Amino acid sequence: MTLTLNFDLIARILEFIQDDFKLLANCSLVNSEFNLAASKLLYRRVVVSPKPESQQVLNLINPGAIPKNSNFTSAFSLRNKDHVLVLEISGSTSTRAPPRNTLPANITKALETFVNLRSVQFTPSTWNNQLFTTALPILPTLLFLDDLEVNASCLDEPNALSLSFISGLRRLSIWNPSRAILQLLPDRLDRLSVSLVDLALESNCGSVTPGVLKAILAHIKSNVRRFTLGLSYSLTNEDVFGFLSQLPMLEHLQLHYYWQLKPPTAQPNLRSLQFFKATFSQNQMCTKVAVFHLDKWIRQVITRSSKLEELQLVPSADPEDYISPISHTPLIEHICARHANIRVLSLRGAFINATGLKRIFSTCLMIEELSALVGSDCLTILATHKTSLLHLHTISFQICNTPRPRRYKVARETVERLMNEAPFVLRRLTVNQTLWKVRSIFKSTRLISG
């Protein structure tokens, strides 16, 4: 008897391998049902992201060819074009002008062909000024478009005018917003005031001033639930905290920290906040005073956020480059005292000493994911608290206070013993970039691979 699988079941199964494109391609060869389910995942996101030219001299004869590893060309087939939901144009695109550069025409054709597009990302690092000239006027005609991410390649005067006619967006992300585009932003947000729930001003936001925040506030305070603000030396903590306090619906927040001489007089009232991500320059965290001020700033942001579920602390440099980091003890104490129900704690740029790690494991019993810089005794501490950590399924430790942290190894037997002992639910453990994970569970047997 031949066993047949329901298409919906196949689709759900393949979602577990949605990032393994080679395996998805193999699955598409099984039969028509597998082909359809795999194709939906393979072509859900179409990306054109050329790598930088290896030559030091600018290549002026680059015709804007599609990279060989891109799924862009095959997405145009009748079988695949309706599966495309996301179109991303990024990387080092050709600076050659059309028609010699064929990429602008291909992008325009893509917007006309992929009628189900929900998200468009135009963020190349190099480009010709006419790259999106013919493509942008098509965006307002896309019926399902609700997510737009752009940078300076789309924000010159004629292109910005085309963007003004887009309505119905739920998310708008602008990288390195210039003064010119910020002057137009209030009018754009007024058109999106009913639908927009996510506004992101990313990276270099030096042109964002207190006046800009005041101008956009009226258009976003009623509906916006997610807000991102990059680095702006034009703003003080007082300006930012005052602005955030007037966003009562805010649930998701990302800010960039820089040290300021004058402390704010009030803390933001973010009672609905569930997610906070703080980015900072790692090379500035070389003293205890600097770390203390960073921790204090984070505490000020989240202190009234009793619903906080996830906290991320992300450095601008690779944490493993810092062999003797400074412990973020004040921040850990605050989390354990005020946010003990936190579920995700991603502190890739923060060192947690043994006392702090024990405090987290004994206090934050609902924690599901943890990543941090730690000492070499981290697994011993974990083993002593595993019986109470009933929800912790993912851990990433960077051991950094050993003579040669890059070469630090953990015995496989130690990991297997730790992950096999009930009632531990740990499924993924990373130590210094070495990953162990549970491949399958059958009765009491857990197969560990690493």
Coordinates of C-alpha atoms in Angstrom, one line a residue:
M1 CA 0.0 0.0 0.0
T2 CA 1.3 3.4 -1.0
L3 CA 1.4 6.0 1.8
T4 CA 0.3 9.5 0.7
L5 CA 0.9 12.6 2.8
N6 CA -1.5 15.5 3.0
F7 CA -0.1 18.7 1.4
D8 CA -0.7 20.7 4.6
L9 CA 1.2 18.2 6.6
I10 CA 4.1 18.3 4.1
A11 CA 4.2 22.1 4.2
R12 CA 4.3 22.0 8.0
I13 CA 7.2 19.5 8.0
L14 CA 9.2 21.4 5.5
E15 CA 8.9 24.6 7.6
F16 CA 11.4 22.9 10.0
I17 CA 14.1 23.0 7.2
Q18 CA 13.1 26.3 5.6
D19 CA 16.6 27.7 5.8
D20 CA 18.3 24.6 4.3
F21 CA 17.9 25.4 0.6
K22 CA 19.8 22.4 -0.7
L23 CA 17.6 20.0 1.3
L24 CA 14.5 21.9 0.1
A25 CA 15.6 21.6 -3.5
N26 CA 16.0 17.8 -3.0
C27 CA 12.5 17.6 -1.5
S28 CA 11.1 19.4 -4.5
L29 CA 12.0 16.4 -6.6
V30 CA 9.9 13.8 -4.6
N31 CA 6.5 14.5 -6.2
S32 CA 4.2 17.3 -7.1
E33 CA 3.0 17.9 -3.5
F34 CA 6.6 18.1 -2.2
N35 CA 7.5 20.3 -5.2
L36 CA 4.7 22.8 -4.4
A37 CA 5.5 22.9 -0.7
A38 CA 9.2 23.3 -1.2
S39 CA 8.8 25.9 -4.0
K40 CA 6.7 28.1 -1.6
L41 CA 9.7 28.2 0.7
L42 CA 12.4 28.4 -1.9
Y43 CA 10.9 31.4 -3.6
R44 CA 9.2 33.1 -0.7
R45 CA 12.2 35.4 -0.5
V46 CA 14.0 36.5 -3.7
V47 CA 17.4 38.1 -3.1
V48 CA 19.8 40.0 -5.4
S49 CA 22.9 40.9 -3.3
P50 CA 26.1 41.1 -5.4
K51 CA 29.4 40.8 -3.5
P52 CA 31.8 43.7 -3.6
E53 CA 34.2 43.8 -6.5
S54 CA 37.6 42.3 -5.6
Q55 CA 39.5 44.9 -7.7
Q56 CA 40.6 48.1 -6.1
V57 CA 39.6 50.0 -9.3
L58 CA 35.9 50.6 -9.8
N59 CA 34.5 48.3 -12.5
L60 CA 32.6 50.6 -14.9
I61 CA 31.7 47.8 -17.4
N62 CA 29.7 45.8 -14.8
P63 CA 26.4 45.1 -16.7
G64 CA 24.5 44.5 -13.5
A65 CA 24.3 40.8 -13.9
I66 CA 22.3 38.7 -11.5
P67 CA 24.6 36.7 -9.1
K68 CA 24.7 33.0 -9.9
N69 CA 23.6 32.1 -6.4
S70 CA 20.5 34.2 -6.6
N71 CA 17.0 32.7 -7.1
F72 CA 15.9 35.9 -9.0
T73 CA 15.9 34.6 -12.5
S74 CA 14.1 31.3 -11.8
A75 CA 11.5 33.1 -9.8
F76 CA 10.0 34.6 -13.0
S77 CA 8.6 31.2 -14.2
L78 CA 4.9 30.8 -14.2
R79 CA 5.2 28.1 -11.5
N80 CA 7.2 30.2 -9.1
K81 CA 6.3 33.9 -9.5
D82 CA 3.2 33.8 -7.3
H83 CA 5.2 32.3 -4.4
V84 CA 7.4 35.5 -4.1
L85 CA 6.5 37.5 -1.0
V86 CA 9.8 39.3 -0.3
L87 CA 12.1 41.1 -2.8
E88 CA 15.5 42.2 -1.5
I89 CA 18.0 44.2 -3.5
S90 CA 21.2 44.8 -1.5
G91 CA 24.9 44.4 -1.7
S92 CA 27.3 46.1 -4.2
T93 CA 25.1 46.7 -7.2
S94 CA 26.7 48.1 -10.4
T95 CA 27.2 51.8 -10.6
R96 CA 26.9 51.8 -14.4
A97 CA 24.0 53.7 -15.8
P98 CA 21.1 52.0 -17.7
P99 CA 20.6 50.6 -20.4
R100 CA 24.2 49.2 -20.1
N101 CA 23.3 48.3 -16.6
T102 CA 20.4 45.8 -16.9
L103 CA 19.5 45.5 -13.2
P104 CA 17.1 48.5 -13.1
A105 CA 15.0 47.0 -15.9
N106 CA 15.1 43.6 -14.2
I107 CA 13.9 45.1 -10.9
T108 CA 11.0 46.9 -12.7
K109 CA 10.1 43.7 -14.4
A110 CA 10.1 41.9 -11.0
L111 CA 7.7 44.4 -9.4
E112 CA 5.4 43.9 -12.3
T113 CA 5.6 40.1 -12.2
F114 CA 5.6 39.3 -8.4
V115 CA 2.1 40.5 -7.8
N116 CA 1.9 39.0 -4.3
L117 CA 4.8 40.9 -2.9
R118 CA 4.4 41.9 0.8
S119 CA 7.8 43.2 1.6
V120 CA 10.4 45.1 -0.5
Q121 CA 13.9 45.9 0.6
F122 CA 16.0 48.3 -1.5
T123 CA 19.2 48.8 0.5
P124 CA 22.3 48.4 -1.8
S125 CA 25.7 49.6 -0.5
T126 CA 26.7 50.8 -4.0
W127 CA 24.3 51.8 -6.8
N128 CA 23.6 54.0 -9.8
N129 CA 21.3 56.9 -9.2
Q130 CA 18.8 55.5 -11.7
L131 CA 18.7 52.0 -10.2
F132 CA 15.2 52.4 -8.8
T133 CA 13.9 55.3 -10.9
T134 CA 11.4 53.2 -12.9
A135 CA 10.7 50.7 -10.1
L136 CA 9.6 53.0 -7.3
P137 CA 6.5 54.3 -9.1
I138 CA 5.2 50.7 -9.3
L139 CA 5.3 50.2 -5.5
P140 CA 1.9 52.0 -4.9
T141 CA 0.2 49.6 -7.2
L142 CA 1.2 46.5 -5.2
L143 CA -2.0 45.4 -3.5
F144 CA -0.4 43.4 -0.7
L145 CA 2.7 45.5 0.1
D146 CA 2.9 46.2 3.8
D147 CA 6.7 46.3 4.5
L148 CA 9.2 48.7 2.9
E149 CA 12.9 49.1 3.8
V150 CA 14.9 51.7 1.9
N151 CA 18.2 53.6 2.2
A152 CA 19.7 56.6 0.4
S153 CA 19.5 54.8 -3.0
C154 CA 15.7 55.6 -3.0
L155 CA 15.7 58.9 -1.1
D156 CA 16.8 61.5 -3.5
E157 CA 14.3 64.1 -4.6
P158 CA 12.5 62.4 -7.6
N159 CA 12.5 59.0 -5.9
A160 CA 11.2 60.3 -2.6
L161 CA 8.2 61.8 -4.5
S162 CA 7.3 58.3 -5.7
L163 CA 7.5 56.9 -2.2
S164 CA 5.0 59.5 -1.0
F165 CA 2.1 57.8 -2.9
I166 CA 2.5 54.5 -1.0
S167 CA -0.3 53.7 1.5
G168 CA -1.2 50.8 3.7
L169 CA 2.3 50.0 5.0
R170 CA 2.5 48.3 8.4
R171 CA 6.3 48.7 8.6
L172 CA 8.6 51.4 7.3
S173 CA 12.4 51.3 7.7
I174 CA 14.7 54.0 6.6
W175 CA 18.5 53.6 6.8
N176 CA 20.7 56.7 7.3
P177 CA 17.8 59.1 7.0
S178 CA 18.9 62.5 5.6
R179 CA 17.6 65.9 6.6
A180 CA 15.7 66.2 3.3
I181 CA 13.8 62.9 3.8
L182 CA 13.1 63.7 7.5
Q183 CA 11.5 67.0 6.4
L184 CA 9.1 65.0 4.3
L185 CA 8.6 62.2 6.8
P186 CA 5.7 63.8 8.8
D187 CA 3.6 64.0 5.6
R188 CA 4.4 60.4 4.7
L189 CA 3.5 59.2 8.2
D190 CA 0.2 61.1 8.1
R191 CA -0.7 59.0 5.0
L192 CA 0.3 55.9 7.0
S193 CA -1.1 56.9 10.4
V194 CA -3.9 54.3 10.3
S195 CA -1.9 51.3 9.2
L196 CA 1.7 51.8 10.4
V197 CA 2.7 49.8 13.5
D198 CA 6.5 49.6 13.0
L199 CA 8.8 52.6 12.3
A200 CA 12.6 52.1 12.1
L201 CA 15.2 54.9 11.6
E202 CA 18.3 52.8 11.3
S203 CA 22.1 53.3 11.6
N204 CA 23.3 56.9 11.2
C205 CA 20.5 59.1 12.5
G206 CA 22.5 62.3 13.1
S207 CA 19.9 64.3 11.3
V208 CA 17.2 63.2 13.7
T209 CA 16.7 66.1 16.1
P210 CA 14.2 66.9 18.9
G211 CA 12.2 68.8 16.3
V212 CA 12.0 65.8 14.1
L213 CA 10.7 63.6 17.0
K214 CA 8.2 66.2 17.9
A215 CA 7.0 66.5 14.2
I216 CA 6.4 62.8 13.8
L217 CA 4.9 62.1 17.2
A218 CA 1.3 63.1 16.3
H219 CA 1.3 60.6 13.4
I220 CA 2.6 57.5 15.2
K221 CA 1.6 57.8 18.9
S222 CA -1.8 56.1 18.4
N223 CA -0.8 52.9 16.5
V224 CA 3.0 52.4 16.5
R225 CA 4.0 49.3 18.5
R226 CA 7.6 48.9 17.3
F227 CA 10.2 51.7 17.1
T228 CA 13.9 51.7 16.2
L229 CA 16.3 54.6 16.5
G230 CA 19.9 54.5 15.4
L231 CA 22.8 56.7 16.7
S232 CA 22.1 60.4 16.9
Y233 CA 24.4 62.8 18.7
S234 CA 21.7 65.4 18.1
L235 CA 19.5 63.8 20.7
T236 CA 19.9 63.6 24.5
N237 CA 18.5 60.8 26.7
E238 CA 16.1 63.4 27.9
D239 CA 14.8 64.0 24.4
V240 CA 14.5 60.3 23.6
F241 CA 12.9 59.3 26.9
G242 CA 10.3 62.1 26.7
F243 CA 9.4 61.0 23.2
L244 CA 9.1 57.3 24.1
S245 CA 6.9 58.1 27.1
Q246 CA 4.3 59.4 24.7
L247 CA 4.0 56.1 22.8
P248 CA 1.7 54.1 25.1
M249 CA 1.3 51.2 22.7
L250 CA 5.0 50.5 22.3
E251 CA 5.9 46.9 22.7
H252 CA 9.2 46.5 20.8
L253 CA 12.1 49.0 21.1
Q254 CA 15.6 49.3 19.7
L255 CA 18.0 52.1 20.6
H256 CA 21.7 52.8 20.2
Y257 CA 23.6 53.9 23.4
Y258 CA 26.2 56.6 23.7
W259 CA 27.6 58.0 26.9
Q260 CA 26.2 61.4 27.9
L261 CA 27.4 63.8 30.6
K262 CA 23.9 65.0 31.7
P263 CA 21.7 62.3 33.1
P264 CA 17.9 62.4 32.2
T265 CA 15.6 63.8 34.9
A266 CA 12.9 61.2 34.3
Q267 CA 12.5 57.6 33.2
P268 CA 10.4 56.6 30.2
N269 CA 7.0 55.1 31.0
L270 CA 7.0 52.0 28.8
R271 CA 4.5 49.8 30.5
S272 CA 3.6 47.8 27.4
L273 CA 7.2 47.1 26.4
Q274 CA 7.9 43.4 25.8
F275 CA 11.2 43.5 23.8
F276 CA 14.2 45.8 24.2
K277 CA 17.4 45.7 22.1
A278 CA 20.3 48.0 23.0
T279 CA 23.2 48.4 20.6
F280 CA 26.5 50.0 21.6
S281 CA 30.2 50.5 20.6
Q282 CA 32.1 47.7 22.3
N283 CA 35.4 49.6 22.2
Q284 CA 34.0 52.2 24.6
M285 CA 33.3 49.5 27.3
C286 CA 36.9 49.3 28.5
T287 CA 36.3 50.6 32.1
K288 CA 34.0 49.8 35.0
V289 CA 32.7 53.4 34.8
A290 CA 31.7 52.9 31.2
V291 CA 30.0 49.6 31.9
F292 CA 28.2 51.1 34.9
H293 CA 26.7 53.9 32.8
L294 CA 25.6 51.5 30.1
D295 CA 23.9 49.3 32.6
K296 CA 22.3 52.3 34.3
W297 CA 20.9 53.5 30.9
I298 CA 19.4 50.1 30.2
R299 CA 17.8 50.0 33.7
Q300 CA 16.3 53.4 33.1
V301 CA 14.7 52.3 29.9
I302 CA 13.1 49.1 31.2
T303 CA 12.6 49.8 34.9
R304 CA 8.8 50.4 34.4
S305 CA 8.3 47.6 31.9
S306 CA 6.8 44.8 34.0
K307 CA 5.8 42.9 30.8
L308 CA 9.4 42.6 29.5
E309 CA 10.0 39.2 27.9
E310 CA 13.2 39.7 25.9
L311 CA 16.3 41.8 26.4
Q312 CA 19.2 42.0 23.8
L313 CA 22.5 43.7 24.3
V314 CA 24.4 43.8 21.0
P315 CA 28.0 45.1 20.6
S316 CA 29.4 46.7 17.4
A317 CA 32.4 44.3 17.5
D318 CA 32.9 40.6 18.0
P319 CA 32.8 40.0 21.8
E320 CA 35.5 37.2 21.5
D321 CA 38.0 40.0 20.7
Y322 CA 37.8 41.0 24.4
I323 CA 39.5 38.5 26.6
S324 CA 39.0 40.3 30.0
P325 CA 35.5 41.8 29.9
I326 CA 34.0 43.6 32.8
S327 CA 31.0 42.1 34.6
H328 CA 27.6 43.7 34.1
T329 CA 26.6 43.0 37.7
P330 CA 24.2 46.0 38.2
L331 CA 22.2 45.0 35.1
I332 CA 22.0 41.3 36.2
E333 CA 20.8 42.3 39.7
H334 CA 18.2 44.6 38.2
I335 CA 16.9 41.9 35.8
C336 CA 16.6 39.3 38.6
A337 CA 14.9 41.8 40.9
R338 CA 12.5 43.5 38.5
H339 CA 12.2 41.1 35.5
A340 CA 12.4 37.6 36.9
N341 CA 9.9 36.3 34.4
I342 CA 12.0 37.2 31.4
R343 CA 12.1 34.6 28.7
V344 CA 15.0 35.5 26.4
L345 CA 18.2 37.1 27.6
S346 CA 20.7 37.7 24.8
L347 CA 23.7 39.4 26.3
R348 CA 26.4 38.7 23.6
G349 CA 28.2 41.9 24.6
A350 CA 28.0 41.5 28.3
F351 CA 30.1 39.4 30.7
I352 CA 28.3 37.6 33.5
N353 CA 30.5 36.4 36.4
A354 CA 29.8 33.2 38.4
T355 CA 27.7 35.0 41.0
G356 CA 25.5 36.6 38.3
L357 CA 25.0 33.4 36.4
K358 CA 23.9 31.6 39.6
R359 CA 21.5 34.4 40.4
I360 CA 19.9 34.2 36.9
F361 CA 19.5 30.4 37.1
S362 CA 18.0 30.6 40.6
T363 CA 15.7 33.5 40.0
C364 CA 14.7 33.7 36.3
L365 CA 12.9 30.3 36.2
M366 CA 10.9 31.1 33.1
I367 CA 14.0 31.7 30.9
E368 CA 14.0 29.9 27.6
E369 CA 17.1 31.3 25.8
L370 CA 20.3 32.6 27.2
S371 CA 23.5 33.9 25.6
A372 CA 26.4 35.7 27.2
L373 CA 30.1 36.0 27.8
V374 CA 30.9 33.8 30.8
G375 CA 33.7 32.1 32.8
S376 CA 35.0 28.6 32.3
D377 CA 32.9 27.3 35.2
C378 CA 29.6 28.1 33.4
L379 CA 28.7 24.4 32.6
T380 CA 29.4 23.4 36.2
I381 CA 27.0 26.1 37.4
L382 CA 24.5 25.1 34.8
A383 CA 24.6 21.5 35.9
T384 CA 23.8 22.4 39.5
H385 CA 20.7 24.4 38.6
K386 CA 19.3 22.2 35.8
T387 CA 16.5 20.7 37.9
S388 CA 14.8 24.1 38.2
L389 CA 15.3 25.3 34.6
L390 CA 12.3 23.6 33.1
H391 CA 12.0 26.0 30.1
L392 CA 15.6 26.6 29.1
H393 CA 16.1 25.1 25.6
T394 CA 18.8 27.2 24.0
I395 CA 22.1 28.4 25.5
S396 CA 25.1 30.2 23.8
F397 CA 28.2 30.7 26.0
Q398 CA 31.3 32.5 24.9
I399 CA 34.1 31.6 27.5
C400 CA 36.4 34.6 27.5
N401 CA 38.5 34.6 30.7
T402 CA 40.9 31.8 29.8
P403 CA 44.4 32.2 28.5
R404 CA 43.4 31.2 24.9
P405 CA 39.6 31.6 24.7
R406 CA 39.4 30.8 21.0
R407 CA 41.0 27.4 21.6
Y408 CA 38.9 26.5 24.7
K409 CA 37.3 23.1 24.2
V410 CA 34.5 21.3 26.1
A411 CA 34.6 17.6 26.3
R412 CA 31.8 15.9 24.3
E413 CA 31.1 13.6 27.2
T414 CA 30.4 16.5 29.5
V415 CA 27.9 18.0 27.0
E416 CA 26.1 14.7 26.5
R417 CA 25.9 14.0 30.2
L418 CA 24.4 17.5 30.7
M419 CA 21.9 17.4 27.9
N420 CA 20.7 13.8 28.6
E421 CA 19.8 14.2 32.2
A422 CA 16.1 14.8 32.8
P423 CA 14.1 16.9 33.4
F424 CA 16.4 19.2 31.4
V425 CA 14.8 20.4 28.1
L426 CA 18.0 21.9 26.7
R427 CA 18.1 21.3 22.9
R428 CA 20.8 23.6 21.7
L429 CA 24.1 24.4 23.4
T430 CA 26.8 26.6 21.9
V431 CA 30.2 27.0 23.6
N432 CA 32.8 29.2 21.8
Q433 CA 31.1 28.7 18.4
T434 CA 30.8 24.9 18.8
L435 CA 27.2 23.8 18.6
W436 CA 25.6 20.7 20.1
K437 CA 22.0 20.0 19.5
V438 CA 19.4 17.3 20.1
R439 CA 18.7 15.7 16.7
S440 CA 15.9 13.5 17.9
I441 CA 14.1 12.3 21.0
F442 CA 12.7 8.7 21.3
K443 CA 11.4 7.7 24.7
S444 CA 14.3 8.4 27.0
T445 CA 17.0 8.6 24.3
R446 CA 18.3 11.9 23.2
L447 CA 20.7 11.9 20.2
I448 CA 23.3 14.6 20.6
S449 CA 25.3 15.9 17.6
G450 CA 28.0 18.5 17.6

